[in-house]
Coordinates of C-alpha atoms and ligand atoms in Angstrom, one line a residue:
X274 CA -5.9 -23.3 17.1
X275 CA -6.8 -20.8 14.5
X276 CA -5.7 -23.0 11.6
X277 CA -8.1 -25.3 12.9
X278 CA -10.7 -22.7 12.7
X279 CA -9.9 -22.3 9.1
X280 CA -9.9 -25.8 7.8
X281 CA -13.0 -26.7 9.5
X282 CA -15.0 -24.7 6.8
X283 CA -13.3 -26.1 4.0
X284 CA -13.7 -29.6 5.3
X285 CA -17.7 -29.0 5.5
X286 CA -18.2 -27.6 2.3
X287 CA -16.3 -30.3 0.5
X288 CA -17.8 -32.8 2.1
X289 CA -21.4 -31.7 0.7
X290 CA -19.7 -32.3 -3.3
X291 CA -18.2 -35.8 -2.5
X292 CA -22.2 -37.1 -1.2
X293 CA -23.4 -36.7 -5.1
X294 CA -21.0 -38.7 -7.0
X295 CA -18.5 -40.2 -4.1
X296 CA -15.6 -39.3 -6.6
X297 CA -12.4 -40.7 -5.0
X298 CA -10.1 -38.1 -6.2
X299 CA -12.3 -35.0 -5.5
X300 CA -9.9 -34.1 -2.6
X301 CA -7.4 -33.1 -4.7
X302 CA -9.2 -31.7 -7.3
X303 CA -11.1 -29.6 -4.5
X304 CA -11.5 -25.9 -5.8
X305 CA -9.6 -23.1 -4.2
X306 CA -11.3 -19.9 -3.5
X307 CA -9.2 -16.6 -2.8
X308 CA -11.1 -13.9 -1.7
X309 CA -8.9 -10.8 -2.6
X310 CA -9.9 -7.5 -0.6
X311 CA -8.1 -3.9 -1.2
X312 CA -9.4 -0.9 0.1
X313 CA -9.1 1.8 -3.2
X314 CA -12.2 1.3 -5.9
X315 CA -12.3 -0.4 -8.6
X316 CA -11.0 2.8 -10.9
X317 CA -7.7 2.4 -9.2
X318 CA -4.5 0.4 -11.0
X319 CA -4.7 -1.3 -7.5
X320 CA -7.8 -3.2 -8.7
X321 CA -6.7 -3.4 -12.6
X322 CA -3.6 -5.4 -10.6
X323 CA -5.9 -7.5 -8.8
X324 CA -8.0 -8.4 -11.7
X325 CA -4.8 -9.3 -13.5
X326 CA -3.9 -11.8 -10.7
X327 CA -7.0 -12.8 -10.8
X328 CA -6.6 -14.3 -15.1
X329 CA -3.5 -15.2 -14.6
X330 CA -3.8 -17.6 -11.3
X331 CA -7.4 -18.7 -13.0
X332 CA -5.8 -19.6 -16.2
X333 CA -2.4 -21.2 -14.6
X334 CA -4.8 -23.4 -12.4
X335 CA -7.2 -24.0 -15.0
X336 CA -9.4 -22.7 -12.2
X337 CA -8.7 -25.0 -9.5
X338 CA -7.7 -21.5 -8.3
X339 CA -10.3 -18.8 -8.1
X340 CA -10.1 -15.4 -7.0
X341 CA -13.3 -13.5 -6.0
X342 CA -12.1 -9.5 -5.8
X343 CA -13.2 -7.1 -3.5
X344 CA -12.8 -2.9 -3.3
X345 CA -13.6 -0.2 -1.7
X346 CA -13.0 -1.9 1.7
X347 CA -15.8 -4.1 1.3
X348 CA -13.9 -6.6 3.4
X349 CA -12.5 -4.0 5.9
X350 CA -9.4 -1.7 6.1
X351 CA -5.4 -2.3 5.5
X352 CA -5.2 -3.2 9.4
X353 CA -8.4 -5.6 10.1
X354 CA -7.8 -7.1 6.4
X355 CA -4.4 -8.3 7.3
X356 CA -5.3 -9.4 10.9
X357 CA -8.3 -11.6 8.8
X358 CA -5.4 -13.2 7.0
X359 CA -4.0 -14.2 9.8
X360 CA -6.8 -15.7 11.4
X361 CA -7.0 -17.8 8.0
X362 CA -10.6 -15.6 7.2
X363 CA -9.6 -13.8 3.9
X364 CA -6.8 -14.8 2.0
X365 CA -5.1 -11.8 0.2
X366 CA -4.9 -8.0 0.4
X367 CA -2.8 -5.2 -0.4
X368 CA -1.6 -2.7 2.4
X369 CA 0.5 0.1 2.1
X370 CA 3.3 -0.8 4.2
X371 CA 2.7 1.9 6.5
X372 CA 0.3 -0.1 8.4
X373 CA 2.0 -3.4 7.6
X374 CA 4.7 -1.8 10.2
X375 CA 2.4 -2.4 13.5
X376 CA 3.0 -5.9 12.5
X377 CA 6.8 -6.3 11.3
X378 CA 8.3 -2.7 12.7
X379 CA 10.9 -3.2 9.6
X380 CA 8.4 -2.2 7.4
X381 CA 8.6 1.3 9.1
X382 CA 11.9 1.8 7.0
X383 CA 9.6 3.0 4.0
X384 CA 8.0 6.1 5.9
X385 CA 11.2 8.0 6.3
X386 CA 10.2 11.3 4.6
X387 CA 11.8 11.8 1.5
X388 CA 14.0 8.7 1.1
X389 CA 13.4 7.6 -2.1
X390 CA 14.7 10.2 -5.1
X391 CA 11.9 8.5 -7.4
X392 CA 10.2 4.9 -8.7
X393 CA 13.2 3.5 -10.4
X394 CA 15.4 3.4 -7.4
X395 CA 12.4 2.0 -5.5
X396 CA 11.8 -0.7 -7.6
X397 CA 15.3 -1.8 -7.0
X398 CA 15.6 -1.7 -3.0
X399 CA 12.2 -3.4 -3.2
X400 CA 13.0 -6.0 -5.4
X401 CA 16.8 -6.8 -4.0
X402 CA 17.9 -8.1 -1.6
X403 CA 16.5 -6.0 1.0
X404 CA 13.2 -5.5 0.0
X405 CA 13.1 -8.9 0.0
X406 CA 13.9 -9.9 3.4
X407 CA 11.8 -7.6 4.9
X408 CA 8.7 -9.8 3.1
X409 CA 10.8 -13.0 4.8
X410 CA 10.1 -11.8 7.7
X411 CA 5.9 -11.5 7.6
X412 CA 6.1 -15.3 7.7
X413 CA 6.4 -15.2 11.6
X414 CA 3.0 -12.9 11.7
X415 CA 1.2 -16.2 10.0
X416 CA 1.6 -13.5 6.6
X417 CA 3.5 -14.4 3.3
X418 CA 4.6 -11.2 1.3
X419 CA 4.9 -12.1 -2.8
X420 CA 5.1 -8.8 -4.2
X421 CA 5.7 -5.5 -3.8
X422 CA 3.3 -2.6 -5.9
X423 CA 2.8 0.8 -5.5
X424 CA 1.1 3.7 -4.3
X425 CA 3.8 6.2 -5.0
X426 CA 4.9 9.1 -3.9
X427 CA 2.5 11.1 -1.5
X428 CA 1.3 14.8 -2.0
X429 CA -0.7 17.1 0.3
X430 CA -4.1 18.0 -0.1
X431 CA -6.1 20.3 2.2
X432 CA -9.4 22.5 2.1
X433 CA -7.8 25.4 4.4
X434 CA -4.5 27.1 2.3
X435 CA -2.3 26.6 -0.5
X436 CA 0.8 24.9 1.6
X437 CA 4.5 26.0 -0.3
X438 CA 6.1 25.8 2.8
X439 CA 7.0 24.0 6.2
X440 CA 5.2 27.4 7.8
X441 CA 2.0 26.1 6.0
X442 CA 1.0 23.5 7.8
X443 CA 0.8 24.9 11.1
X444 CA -2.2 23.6 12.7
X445 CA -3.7 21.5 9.7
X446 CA -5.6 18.7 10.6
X447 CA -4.3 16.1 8.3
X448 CA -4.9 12.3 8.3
X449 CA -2.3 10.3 8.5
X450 CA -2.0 6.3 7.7
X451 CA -1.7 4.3 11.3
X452 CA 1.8 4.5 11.5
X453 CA 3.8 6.2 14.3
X454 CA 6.4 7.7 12.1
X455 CA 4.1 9.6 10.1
X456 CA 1.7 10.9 12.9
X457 CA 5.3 12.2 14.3
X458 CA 6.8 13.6 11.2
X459 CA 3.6 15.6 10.8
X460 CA 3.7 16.8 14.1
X461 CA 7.5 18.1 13.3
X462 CA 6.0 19.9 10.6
X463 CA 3.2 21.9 12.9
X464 CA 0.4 20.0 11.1
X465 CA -2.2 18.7 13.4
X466 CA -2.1 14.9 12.6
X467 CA -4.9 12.0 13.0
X468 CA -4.3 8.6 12.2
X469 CA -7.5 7.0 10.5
X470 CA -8.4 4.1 8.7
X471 CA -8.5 5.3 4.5
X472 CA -12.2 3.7 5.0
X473 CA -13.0 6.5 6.9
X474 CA -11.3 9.1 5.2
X475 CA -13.5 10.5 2.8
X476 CA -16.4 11.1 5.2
X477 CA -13.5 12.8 7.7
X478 CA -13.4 15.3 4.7
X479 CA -16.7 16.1 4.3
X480 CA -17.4 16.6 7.9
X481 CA -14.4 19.0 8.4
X482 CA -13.0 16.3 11.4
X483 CA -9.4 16.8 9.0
X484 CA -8.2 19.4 6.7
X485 CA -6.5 17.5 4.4
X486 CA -5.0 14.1 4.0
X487 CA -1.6 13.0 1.7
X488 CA -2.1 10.5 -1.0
X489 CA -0.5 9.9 -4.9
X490 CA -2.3 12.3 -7.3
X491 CA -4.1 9.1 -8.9
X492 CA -5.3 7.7 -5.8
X493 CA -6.7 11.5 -5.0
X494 CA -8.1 11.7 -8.8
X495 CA -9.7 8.5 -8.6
X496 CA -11.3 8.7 -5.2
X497 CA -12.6 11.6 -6.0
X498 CA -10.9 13.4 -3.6
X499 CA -11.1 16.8 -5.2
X500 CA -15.1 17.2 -4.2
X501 CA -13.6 18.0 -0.2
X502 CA -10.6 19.4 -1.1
X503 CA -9.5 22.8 -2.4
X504 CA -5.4 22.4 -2.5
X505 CA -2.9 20.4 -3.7
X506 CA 1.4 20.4 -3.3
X507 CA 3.8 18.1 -4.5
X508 CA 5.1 17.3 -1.6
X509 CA 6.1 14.2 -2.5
X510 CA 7.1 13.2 1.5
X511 CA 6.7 9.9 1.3
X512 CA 7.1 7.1 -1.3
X513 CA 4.7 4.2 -0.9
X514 CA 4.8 0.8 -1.2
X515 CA 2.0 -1.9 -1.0
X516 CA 2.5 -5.8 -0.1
X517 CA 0.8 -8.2 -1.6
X518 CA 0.3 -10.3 0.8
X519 CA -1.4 -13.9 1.7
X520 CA -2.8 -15.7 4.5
X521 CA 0.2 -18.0 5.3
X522 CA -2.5 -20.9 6.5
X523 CA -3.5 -20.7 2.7
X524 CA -0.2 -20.6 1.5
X525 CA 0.9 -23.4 3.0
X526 CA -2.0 -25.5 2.0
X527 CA -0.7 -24.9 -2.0
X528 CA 0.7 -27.5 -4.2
X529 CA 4.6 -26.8 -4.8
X530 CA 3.3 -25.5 -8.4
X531 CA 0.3 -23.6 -7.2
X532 CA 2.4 -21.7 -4.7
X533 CA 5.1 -20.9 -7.5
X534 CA 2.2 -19.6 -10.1
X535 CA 0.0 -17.0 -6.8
X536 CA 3.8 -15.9 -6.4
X537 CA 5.0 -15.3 -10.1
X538 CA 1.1 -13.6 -10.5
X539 CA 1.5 -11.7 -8.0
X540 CA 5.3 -10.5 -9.4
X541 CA 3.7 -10.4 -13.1
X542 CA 0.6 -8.4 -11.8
X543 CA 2.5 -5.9 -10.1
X544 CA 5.0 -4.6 -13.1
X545 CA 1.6 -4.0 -14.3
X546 CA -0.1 -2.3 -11.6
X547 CA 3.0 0.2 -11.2
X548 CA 3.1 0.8 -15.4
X549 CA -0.2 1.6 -14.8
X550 CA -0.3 3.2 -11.8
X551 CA 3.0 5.4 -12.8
X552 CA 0.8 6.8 -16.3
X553 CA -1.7 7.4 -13.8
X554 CA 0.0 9.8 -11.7
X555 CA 1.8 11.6 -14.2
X556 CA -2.1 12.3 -15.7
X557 CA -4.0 13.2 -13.1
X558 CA -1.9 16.4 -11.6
X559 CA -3.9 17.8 -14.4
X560 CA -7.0 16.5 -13.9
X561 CA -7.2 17.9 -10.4
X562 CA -6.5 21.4 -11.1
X563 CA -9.7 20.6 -14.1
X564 CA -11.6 20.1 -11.2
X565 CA -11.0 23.0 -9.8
X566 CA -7.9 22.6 -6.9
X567 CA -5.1 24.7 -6.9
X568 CA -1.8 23.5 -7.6
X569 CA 1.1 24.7 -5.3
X570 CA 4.4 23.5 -6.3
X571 CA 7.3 22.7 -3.4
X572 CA 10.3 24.7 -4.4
X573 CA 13.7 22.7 -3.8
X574 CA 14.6 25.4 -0.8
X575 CA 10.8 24.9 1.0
X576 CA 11.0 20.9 0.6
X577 CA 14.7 21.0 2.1
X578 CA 13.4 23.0 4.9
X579 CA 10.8 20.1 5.4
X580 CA 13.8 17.6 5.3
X581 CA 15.1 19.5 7.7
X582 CA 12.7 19.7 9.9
X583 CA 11.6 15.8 9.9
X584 CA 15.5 15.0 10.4
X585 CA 15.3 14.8 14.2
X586 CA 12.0 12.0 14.1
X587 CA 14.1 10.3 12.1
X588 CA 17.2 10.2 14.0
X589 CA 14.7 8.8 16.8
X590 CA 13.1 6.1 14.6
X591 CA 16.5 4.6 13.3
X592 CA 16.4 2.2 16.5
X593 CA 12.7 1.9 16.5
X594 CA 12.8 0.6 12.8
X595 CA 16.1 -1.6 13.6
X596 CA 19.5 0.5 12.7
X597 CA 20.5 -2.8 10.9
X598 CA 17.4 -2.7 8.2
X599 CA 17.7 1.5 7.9
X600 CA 21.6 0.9 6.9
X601 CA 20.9 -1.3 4.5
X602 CA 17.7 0.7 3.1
X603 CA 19.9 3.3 2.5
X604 CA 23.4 1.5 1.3
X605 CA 20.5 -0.2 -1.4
X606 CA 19.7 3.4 -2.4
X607 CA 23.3 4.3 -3.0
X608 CA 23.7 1.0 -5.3
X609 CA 20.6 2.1 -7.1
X610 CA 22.0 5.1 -8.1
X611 CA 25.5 4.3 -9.2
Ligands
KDG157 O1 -6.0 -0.5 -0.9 C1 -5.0 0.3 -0.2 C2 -5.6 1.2 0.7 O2 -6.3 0.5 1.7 C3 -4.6 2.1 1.5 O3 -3.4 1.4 1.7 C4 -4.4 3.4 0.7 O4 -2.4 4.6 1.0 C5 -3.5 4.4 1.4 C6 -4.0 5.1 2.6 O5 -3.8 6.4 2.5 O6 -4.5 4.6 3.5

């Protein structure tokens, strides 16, 4: 029923074309549109990424392919953005996994505090074997996963107190992504935790409704984070991943060839979202503490406290997530480092 939905636009406005010249073969020379939505602004190497995808698929396709791009979440948030891909309404977007989870509970595997050491080692569980199949199995969610990009690793930000330790967050009211795992892990740190939509998040600041929020120094930098916030710690919890992910219904109505060249884009586009995404976060730790925040850095002792502390959420999630997906998540992260 909802493909039908879908195709029943396309099938109207193509009809309009064919009533000029009644060109026999305009059917398959139909233009393709993908509308692309992400929620960061267009400063972000998320959107540089997209705009890459954007020249390559146009060029590959000699623009039988085109890609209109969307920011900010013009088109919605992580969660309604993937739910419009699967109604066949939007065709691409780029969630962190986090909320990817309340759709394929595998994804979950990435929001175990502190699992990966750093990007390296994450580029390689995400684009083995493992990684892999956890993108296999969006396909039953009417979603198809071609890529993997990046976020990176999260750090705290807050307007209350410099946080150096697990005692620190005690009562801070910090968003959280809609994920479970994180609202917990926050809570087994003392913080105060609300899961919100990023869309939302900035205002939240503002208005004092959270303290703080945990994001990758570039994503903070870029959004301008530093004008509600005061503090800054390299927490470095949480390592995150996005999907680049389609609207299966679209997918599947590709050529052979034009699904190979929106997957090997979206591959190509994302080595160079994460260069650029990787300069970026090395750059802006500094630009943060010009604007004024304080930098507070985790010693090794504090952050293993704060593994410490997490440990039992984790223990609870293993079965949550699947036991059989966490094993391999971290036998991948062994193999990585040998
Ligand atoms: O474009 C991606 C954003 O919508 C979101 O995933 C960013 O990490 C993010 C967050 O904190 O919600």
């Amino acid at each position: 029923a909802l493909a039908a939905c879908g195709n029943g636009d396309s099938e109207s406005s193509s009809s309009d074309s064919d009533s000029s010249d009644g060109d026999s073969e305009s059917a398959s020379g139909e233009e393709k549109v993908i509308k692309a939505g992400i929620g960061l602004n267009d400063d972000h190497p998320q959107y540089k990424g997209l705009l890459k995808f954007k020249e390559i698929v146009e060029e590959e396709t000699d623009s039988a392919i085109k890609v209109e791009t969307y920011h900010s979440g013009q088109l919605g948030d992580d969660r309604s953005m993937t739910e419009a891909l699967q109604l066949g309404t939007q065709e691409v977007t780029i969630p962190s996994t986090a909320p990817l989870a309340n759709f394929v509970p595998e994804f979950s595997v990435f929001d175990i505090p502190f699992l990966f050491p750093n990007e390296q080692v994450a580029d390689q569980v995400l684009d083995g074997e493992v990684g892999q199949d956890l993108l296999k199995k969006l396909e039953s969610q009417d979603l198809v996963g071609l890529s993997y990009w990046e976020n990176g690793f999260r750090d705290l930000t807050n307007s209350e107190r410099a946080v150096a330790t697990k005692e620190d967050f005690e009562g801070l009211k910090i968003r959280t992504m809609e994920n479970d795992l994180h609202l917990d892990a926050f809570k087994a740190l003392g913080a105060n935790p609300t899961p919100m939509a990023f869309t939302e998040l900035f205002t939240a600041m503002q208005q004092g409704t959270v303290d703080g929020q945990e994001n990758p120094y570039a994503t903070i930098y870029l959004q301008k984070f530093y004008e509600a916030q005061d503090h800054v710690s390299n927490t470095h919890h949480i390592y995150s991943p996005f999907v680049f992910l389609m609207s299966k219904s679209f997918y599947d109505g590709l050529s052979e060839e034009q699904q190979t060249i929106v997957k090997d884009a979206a591959v190509e586009a994302g080595k160079y979202q994460r260069e650029l995404n990787r300069e970026a976060n090395e750059k802006y730790l500094q630009s943060l503490q010009d604007e004024g925040m304080t930098y507070t850095e985790i010693t090794p002792e504090a952050r293993e406290e704060m593994v410490e502390a997490v440990q039992p959420v984790v223990d609870e999630y293993k079965s949550k997530i699947g036991e059989e997906t966490v094993e391999k998540v971290y036998q991948a992260i062994e193999d990585a480092q040998e």
